[in-house]
Amino acid sequence: MARSTTKDAQALLHSLRSAYAVTPTNLKIIDLYIVFAVVTALIQIVYMAVVGTFPFNSFLSGVLSCVGTAVLAVGLRIQVNKENKEFKDLPPERAFADFVLCNLVLHLVIMNFLG
Amino acid sequence: MVRKFGFLVVAILVLASICESAIFNPVSESHRSAALEIFSPSDGSFGSLEETYEALRTFEVLGIENKPDIRTSACASVVDTIWSTSSPLKDLFHALRLNGILKCELNNEALGGIASRLKDSLNDANSLFDFHYSVGGLVLIKDQISEVDVHLEDADKKFRSIKALSQSDGRWRISSSNTESSTDAAGIALETLAGVISLASSEIDQSLIATLKNDIVKLFDGIERYEDGACYFDEKLVDASRHQGPLSASSSVVRGITAFAATTSESLNLPGEKILGLAKFFLGIGIPGSAKDFYHQIDALSCLENIRGSIPLISSFPATVLSVTRKDQFKVRVSTVLGSASPPLSVKLMQIFTSGSKDASVVDQKLKFDADNAVHVLETLPENVGVGSYIFSFEVILDNPEEKKNYATGGRTKVSVHVTGVITVDSSEIAILDSDLGSTETQKKLELPGENAISLSANHLQKLRLSFRLTTPFGHAFKPHQAFLKLRHESGVEHIFVVGNSGEKFEILLDFLGLVDKLFYLSGKYDIELTVGDSVMENSFLQPLGSVELDLPDAPEKAARPPPLPVNPYSRYGPKAEISHIFRAPEKRPPRELSFAFLGLVLVPLIGFLAGLLYIRANLKNLPKSTVPATFAFLFHLGIAAVLVLYALFWLKLDLFTTLKVLGLLGMFLMFVGHKTLSHLASTSSKLKSS
């Protein structure tokens, strides 16, 4: 039974990988960016777990920056994805401009909260 | 606190008893030296004519020979005033007065001219001052030269017009238009009327003089009195410009009645006691502080010295504290107010009161007259007078009974006398007794008053006894004001006990069993101090006797704590206690190496991202090549980088306002450039799609 489970998992991963291979490059870039942001957030959480919550505002600011930018990137990916029928008429440049603007505002707030 | 209050009450009572027997001293050398100080000329003169007259009159009365020489300037002023035709009446009067003392060179012609001027003003006079100056001036001229005729024809009429201004209470108004009357004006009026009487060419109606005598009697009825026998005339209406007060009012009245008494041959029957009271009032001032007061005092005293009918005689005492050890004797000096000799008289000691009690012993002892020093001496003190405070009551009796109508002696005079002496302290001893049995554990002899340094020890079951005897030089028992025993603990807490007496023997018994509570259960070394003192005891002492080591039981829970010791009032200016601040413990920070390690760790994902980008073969194919779009693209990226740098600066040192300002500017720039770039890209991709 275990062997079949392992085999199934392997098969699942393989199909996942091949399905992912056909995604367009720009979406892959965005995905990579999201992964980068989340990993950075995780590292900060680990650091906080080690040294304690002082100063708490800085920790929040750092984590929220990563999470916020990841969320905005997810929004960008949804809007840019050609297969998404909802945003068919929205040009991807416009979505990117929104992404940049929102990021700038997010980071202003983050920098203020950083202390 | 209670003791202090008691002492205060005693002091007040003593003071009250002294008030009845106050001491008045006649004019003395200190008056003369003070006069020279107070009347000191500035710029060679004393000021106005009036002030110059006052200064010179004071010097004349006091008999001061070495007065400042202002004769030339004063005489010049006098002559100017008299010769000038426009001098006011007041100045003429003062100039004539001054001339009376200085005797400047004035010929009969000048004085004659003045006399006629004064007579004219007298006819026109309607206010009291006009009358006063004119009549006064004429009297002065009469005294200075005899050739000029100054007699008044219608003296009766003048008398009546002045008299018309009098009030029913003996006071006078200044003029008929003035409704307020004053005592000062009464004195001036009396002086003026006396002048009118002396200048009258024909005899004045006796009834007028009788009414004037009545006025004087009414005036004297309104005299005010102090407790010590001094009398004065008070001014109800105080006019600050004329410098009025009881002194000037009384002085003015004295001048008036002296002048009046001099005009009549029969006596005025002035109340002798009130005249003596007035003399006491003037002498009671002591040495006045201002020139005006000085003049009033001295002038009034000189009038009293020569007043017809009741010249006051003042008794003064060189010493009222007599020491038995020095064998002092009680002396009385009787003189006139200015210090001149009195007529032959004798002083008799009639009664002696013991201070603080109502008993009096009748003595009737005559004092011996010492002609060399002009004092009456009590050779020996009566037998019942020992050491203590007494009030002597004595009487002055004139040798010649005929003189009684010329002098006012004042009946019985009281004076407070203190007889002091050395009190013998003997049979003094201190002992520690065992409680119930009364047997003596330790007994030590003391030497009082002398150095003692005994050391005793006792516990709370024992008693301490201190005893001594006090005897006066006459062998009687003596009770001092203060007989205190003080125990002071080494920590500073003090306890005071009063030593009681029975006759000569003074004894105090401290039963420690009953006193443990009062002593606050403090065991240890107590310093003993004995104080015996009195105002009539010449050898009062405050003596440390030694120490006693007390062993007291421990204090129970509810016992009173000893009172906090009085803090040295200057200690608050010393350095204050060090304040140790308690700071919040700083947060535990992680070690630096750990922080740097994580910093490196955080940068790893970024590297991973860049590596990943390479892996998926991300390219820059869509980057515009041609110039204008390329510039815009470049500027777009630059703009974003600039904003990120701005954020970095904001975190490091800028404040929000500056950041927002710059961000606004950069944002607008970025908007413009971004729009350009992205629209270019969009158009390129749509072209690609359509084609």
PDB file of C-alpha atoms in Angstrom, chain B residues 191-344:
ATOM      1  CA  GLU B 191      -2.114 132.920  75.079  1.00  0.00           C
ATOM      2  CA  THR B 192      -3.634 135.664  72.969  1.00  0.00           C
ATOM      3  CA  LEU B 193      -6.140 136.619  75.637  1.00  0.00           C
ATOM      4  CA  ALA B 194      -3.374 136.755  78.216  1.00  0.00           C
ATOM      5  CA  GLY B 195      -1.548 139.092  75.867  1.00  0.00           C
ATOM      6  CA  VAL B 196      -4.631 141.294  75.500  1.00  0.00           C
ATOM      7  CA  ILE B 197      -4.963 141.510  79.268  1.00  0.00           C
ATOM      8  CA  SER B 198      -1.330 142.537  79.661  1.00  0.00           C
ATOM      9  CA  LEU B 199      -1.572 145.147  76.898  1.00  0.00           C
ATOM     10  CA  ALA B 200      -4.851 146.683  78.075  1.00  0.00           C
ATOM     11  CA  SER B 201      -4.536 150.340  78.875  1.00  0.00           C
ATOM     12  CA  SER B 202      -7.505 150.154  81.206  1.00  0.00           C
ATOM     13  CA  GLU B 203      -8.661 147.373  83.464  1.00  0.00           C
ATOM     14  CA  ILE B 204     -10.557 144.561  81.733  1.00  0.00           C
ATOM     15  CA  ASP B 205     -13.952 143.601  83.064  1.00  0.00           C
ATOM     16  CA  GLN B 206     -13.516 140.971  85.766  1.00  0.00           C
ATOM     17  CA  SER B 207     -16.510 138.972  84.600  1.00  0.00           C
ATOM     18  CA  LEU B 208     -14.762 138.315  81.330  1.00  0.00           C
ATOM     19  CA  ILE B 209     -11.766 136.953  83.151  1.00  0.00           C
ATOM     20  CA  ALA B 210     -14.031 134.804  85.289  1.00  0.00           C
ATOM     21  CA  THR B 211     -15.634 133.253  82.210  1.00  0.00           C
ATOM     22  CA  LEU B 212     -12.178 132.574  80.858  1.00  0.00           C
ATOM     23  CA  LYS B 213     -11.288 130.757  84.046  1.00  0.00           C
ATOM     24  CA  ASN B 214     -14.407 128.667  83.558  1.00  0.00           C
ATOM     25  CA  ASP B 215     -13.285 127.818  80.073  1.00  0.00           C
ATOM     26  CA  ILE B 216      -9.988 126.601  81.425  1.00  0.00           C
ATOM     27  CA  VAL B 217     -11.774 124.424  83.936  1.00  0.00           C
ATOM     28  CA  LYS B 218     -13.900 122.928  81.145  1.00  0.00           C
ATOM     29  CA  LEU B 219     -10.805 122.334  79.089  1.00  0.00           C
ATOM     30  CA  PHE B 220      -9.202 120.471  81.964  1.00  0.00           C
ATOM     31  CA  ASP B 221     -12.290 118.374  82.362  1.00  0.00           C
ATOM     32  CA  GLY B 222     -11.634 116.960  78.939  1.00  0.00           C
ATOM     33  CA  ILE B 223      -8.091 115.890  79.727  1.00  0.00           C
ATOM     34  CA  GLU B 224      -7.096 112.340  78.824  1.00  0.00           C
ATOM     35  CA  ARG B 225      -5.233 110.098  81.172  1.00  0.00           C
ATOM     36  CA  TYR B 226      -2.794 107.201  80.988  1.00  0.00           C
ATOM     37  CA  GLU B 227      -2.628 104.473  83.615  1.00  0.00           C
ATOM     38  CA  ASP B 228       0.707 105.598  84.970  1.00  0.00           C
ATOM     39  CA  GLY B 229      -0.615 109.037  85.904  1.00  0.00           C
ATOM     40  CA  ALA B 230       0.370 110.996  82.792  1.00  0.00           C
ATOM     41  CA  CYS B 231      -2.281 113.400  81.460  1.00  0.00           C
ATOM     42  CA  TYR B 232      -2.528 114.975  78.050  1.00  0.00           C
ATOM     43  CA  PHE B 233      -4.836 116.905  75.784  1.00  0.00           C
ATOM     44  CA  ASP B 234      -5.834 115.027  72.711  1.00  0.00           C
ATOM     45  CA  GLU B 235      -6.717 116.520  69.380  1.00  0.00           C
ATOM     46  CA  LYS B 236      -9.936 115.133  67.945  1.00  0.00           C
ATOM     47  CA  LEU B 237      -9.428 116.660  64.522  1.00  0.00           C
ATOM     48  CA  VAL B 238      -6.055 115.808  63.100  1.00  0.00           C
ATOM     49  CA  ASP B 239      -4.858 118.133  60.384  1.00  0.00           C
ATOM     50  CA  ALA B 240      -1.720 116.665  58.884  1.00  0.00           C
ATOM     51  CA  SER B 241      -0.588 119.947  57.386  1.00  0.00           C
ATOM     52  CA  ARG B 242      -0.389 121.618  60.759  1.00  0.00           C
ATOM     53  CA  HIS B 243       1.466 118.735  62.381  1.00  0.00           C
ATOM     54  CA  GLN B 244      -1.008 118.296  65.194  1.00  0.00           C
ATOM     55  CA  GLY B 245      -1.248 115.604  67.802  1.00  0.00           C
ATOM     56  CA  PRO B 246      -1.419 115.193  71.574  1.00  0.00           C
ATOM     57  CA  LEU B 247       2.064 116.623  72.018  1.00  0.00           C
ATOM     58  CA  SER B 248       1.486 119.854  70.113  1.00  0.00           C
ATOM     59  CA  ALA B 249      -2.038 120.253  71.581  1.00  0.00           C
ATOM     60  CA  SER B 250      -0.869 119.736  75.185  1.00  0.00           C
ATOM     61  CA  SER B 251       2.122 121.984  74.629  1.00  0.00           C
ATOM     62  CA  SER B 252      -0.073 124.722  73.199  1.00  0.00           C
ATOM     63  CA  VAL B 253      -2.484 124.548  76.156  1.00  0.00           C
ATOM     64  CA  VAL B 254       0.383 124.617  78.656  1.00  0.00           C
ATOM     65  CA  ARG B 255       1.777 127.735  77.001  1.00  0.00           C
ATOM     66  CA  GLY B 256      -1.662 129.319  77.123  1.00  0.00           C
ATOM     67  CA  ILE B 257      -2.382 128.646  80.768  1.00  0.00           C
ATOM     68  CA  THR B 258       1.134 129.657  81.821  1.00  0.00           C
ATOM     69  CA  ALA B 259       0.726 132.981  80.017  1.00  0.00           C
ATOM     70  CA  PHE B 260      -2.707 133.477  81.557  1.00  0.00           C
ATOM     71  CA  ALA B 261      -1.565 132.518  85.050  1.00  0.00           C
ATOM     72  CA  ALA B 262       1.190 135.114  84.766  1.00  0.00           C
ATOM     73  CA  THR B 263      -1.297 137.943  84.108  1.00  0.00           C
ATOM     74  CA  THR B 264      -3.535 137.454  87.121  1.00  0.00           C
ATOM     75  CA  SER B 265      -2.372 138.084  90.628  1.00  0.00           C
ATOM     76  CA  GLU B 266      -4.722 135.605  92.193  1.00  0.00           C
ATOM     77  CA  SER B 267      -4.149 131.896  91.664  1.00  0.00           C
ATOM     78  CA  LEU B 268      -5.968 130.053  88.933  1.00  0.00           C
ATOM     79  CA  ASN B 269      -6.645 127.016  91.078  1.00  0.00           C
ATOM     80  CA  LEU B 270      -5.361 124.680  88.447  1.00  0.00           C
ATOM     81  CA  PRO B 271      -5.689 121.063  89.512  1.00  0.00           C
ATOM     82  CA  GLY B 272      -2.213 120.212  90.791  1.00  0.00           C
ATOM     83  CA  GLU B 273      -2.580 116.534  90.057  1.00  0.00           C
ATOM     84  CA  LYS B 274      -3.357 117.269  86.392  1.00  0.00           C
ATOM     85  CA  ILE B 275      -0.435 119.652  86.063  1.00  0.00           C
ATOM     86  CA  LEU B 276       1.821 116.963  87.465  1.00  0.00           C
ATOM     87  CA  GLY B 277       0.213 114.526  85.011  1.00  0.00           C
ATOM     88  CA  LEU B 278       1.029 116.877  82.136  1.00  0.00           C
ATOM     89  CA  ALA B 279       4.614 117.109  83.345  1.00  0.00           C
ATOM     90  CA  LYS B 280       4.797 113.316  83.436  1.00  0.00           C
ATOM     91  CA  PHE B 281       3.396 113.158  79.915  1.00  0.00           C
ATOM     92  CA  PHE B 282       6.074 115.460  78.548  1.00  0.00           C
ATOM     93  CA  LEU B 283       8.843 113.698  80.441  1.00  0.00           C
ATOM     94  CA  GLY B 284       7.498 110.297  79.511  1.00  0.00           C
ATOM     95  CA  ILE B 285       8.276 110.991  75.867  1.00  0.00           C
ATOM     96  CA  GLY B 286      11.962 110.670  76.653  1.00  0.00           C
ATOM     97  CA  ILE B 287      14.011 112.133  73.864  1.00  0.00           C
ATOM     98  CA  PRO B 288      11.807 113.017  70.867  1.00  0.00           C
ATOM     99  CA  GLY B 289      12.897 112.199  67.379  1.00  0.00           C
ATOM    100  CA  SER B 290      11.931 115.289  65.422  1.00  0.00           C
ATOM    101  CA  ALA B 291      12.801 118.954  65.852  1.00  0.00           C
ATOM    102  CA  LYS B 292       9.181 120.053  66.166  1.00  0.00           C
ATOM    103  CA  ASP B 293       8.429 117.484  68.875  1.00  0.00           C
ATOM    104  CA  PHE B 294      11.593 118.442  70.706  1.00  0.00           C
ATOM    105  CA  TYR B 295      10.623 122.110  70.694  1.00  0.00           C
ATOM    106  CA  HIS B 296       7.098 121.389  71.909  1.00  0.00           C
ATOM    107  CA  GLN B 297       8.378 119.193  74.712  1.00  0.00           C
ATOM    108  CA  ILE B 298      11.082 121.567  75.927  1.00  0.00           C
ATOM    109  CA  ASP B 299       8.979 124.695  75.584  1.00  0.00           C
ATOM    110  CA  ALA B 300       6.136 123.108  77.526  1.00  0.00           C
ATOM    111  CA  LEU B 301       8.499 121.910  80.244  1.00  0.00           C
ATOM    112  CA  SER B 302      10.003 125.352  80.579  1.00  0.00           C
ATOM    113  CA  CYS B 303       6.488 126.776  80.991  1.00  0.00           C
ATOM    114  CA  LEU B 304       5.720 124.181  83.638  1.00  0.00           C
ATOM    115  CA  GLU B 305       8.918 125.019  85.436  1.00  0.00           C
ATOM    116  CA  ASN B 306       7.710 128.554  86.039  1.00  0.00           C
ATOM    117  CA  ILE B 307       3.955 128.192  86.126  1.00  0.00           C
ATOM    118  CA  ARG B 308       2.344 130.153  88.880  1.00  0.00           C
ATOM    119  CA  GLY B 309       0.555 128.061  91.429  1.00  0.00           C
ATOM    120  CA  SER B 310       1.559 124.475  90.770  1.00  0.00           C
ATOM    121  CA  ILE B 311       5.093 123.847  89.726  1.00  0.00           C
ATOM    122  CA  PRO B 312       5.389 120.093  89.353  1.00  0.00           C
ATOM    123  CA  LEU B 313       8.062 118.268  91.300  1.00  0.00           C
ATOM    124  CA  ILE B 314       9.260 115.014  89.812  1.00  0.00           C
ATOM    125  CA  SER B 315      10.676 112.130  91.822  1.00  0.00           C
ATOM    126  CA  SER B 316      13.251 110.081  90.002  1.00  0.00           C
ATOM    127  CA  PHE B 317      15.228 107.047  91.116  1.00  0.00           C
ATOM    128  CA  PRO B 318      18.856 106.439  90.240  1.00  0.00           C
ATOM    129  CA  ALA B 319      18.448 102.724  90.846  1.00  0.00           C
ATOM    130  CA  THR B 320      15.488 100.442  91.422  1.00  0.00           C
ATOM    131  CA  VAL B 321      17.431  97.203  91.603  1.00  0.00           C
ATOM    132  CA  LEU B 322      19.195  96.970  94.942  1.00  0.00           C
ATOM    133  CA  SER B 323      21.743  94.320  95.605  1.00  0.00           C
ATOM    134  CA  VAL B 324      22.108  93.065  99.149  1.00  0.00           C
ATOM    135  CA  THR B 325      25.608  91.840  98.378  1.00  0.00           C
ATOM    136  CA  ARG B 326      26.739  95.244  97.225  1.00  0.00           C
ATOM    137  CA  LYS B 327      24.882  96.897 100.064  1.00  0.00           C
ATOM    138  CA  ASP B 328      22.970  99.212  97.719  1.00  0.00           C
ATOM    139  CA  GLN B 329      20.725 101.827  99.228  1.00  0.00           C
ATOM    140  CA  PHE B 330      17.416 103.079  97.940  1.00  0.00           C
ATOM    141  CA  LYS B 331      17.691 106.670  96.713  1.00  0.00           C
ATOM    142  CA  VAL B 332      15.148 109.243  95.590  1.00  0.00           C
ATOM    143  CA  ARG B 333      15.889 112.450  93.788  1.00  0.00           C
ATOM    144  CA  VAL B 334      13.219 115.176  93.754  1.00  0.00           C
ATOM    145  CA  SER B 335      13.608 118.004  91.266  1.00  0.00           C
ATOM    146  CA  THR B 336      11.722 120.238  88.891  1.00  0.00           C
ATOM    147  CA  VAL B 337      11.006 119.103  85.371  1.00  0.00           C
ATOM    148  CA  LEU B 338      14.105 120.734  83.962  1.00  0.00           C
ATOM    149  CA  GLY B 339      16.273 119.180  86.613  1.00  0.00           C
ATOM    150  CA  SER B 340      16.711 122.190  88.882  1.00  0.00           C
ATOM    151  CA  ALA B 341      16.727 121.878  92.649  1.00  0.00           C
ATOM    152  CA  SER B 342      13.515 121.609  94.587  1.00  0.00           C
ATOM    153  CA  PRO B 343      12.613 123.642  97.654  1.00  0.00           C
ATOM    154  CA  PRO B 344      13.483 122.037 100.976  1.00  0.00           C
TER     155      PRO B 344
END
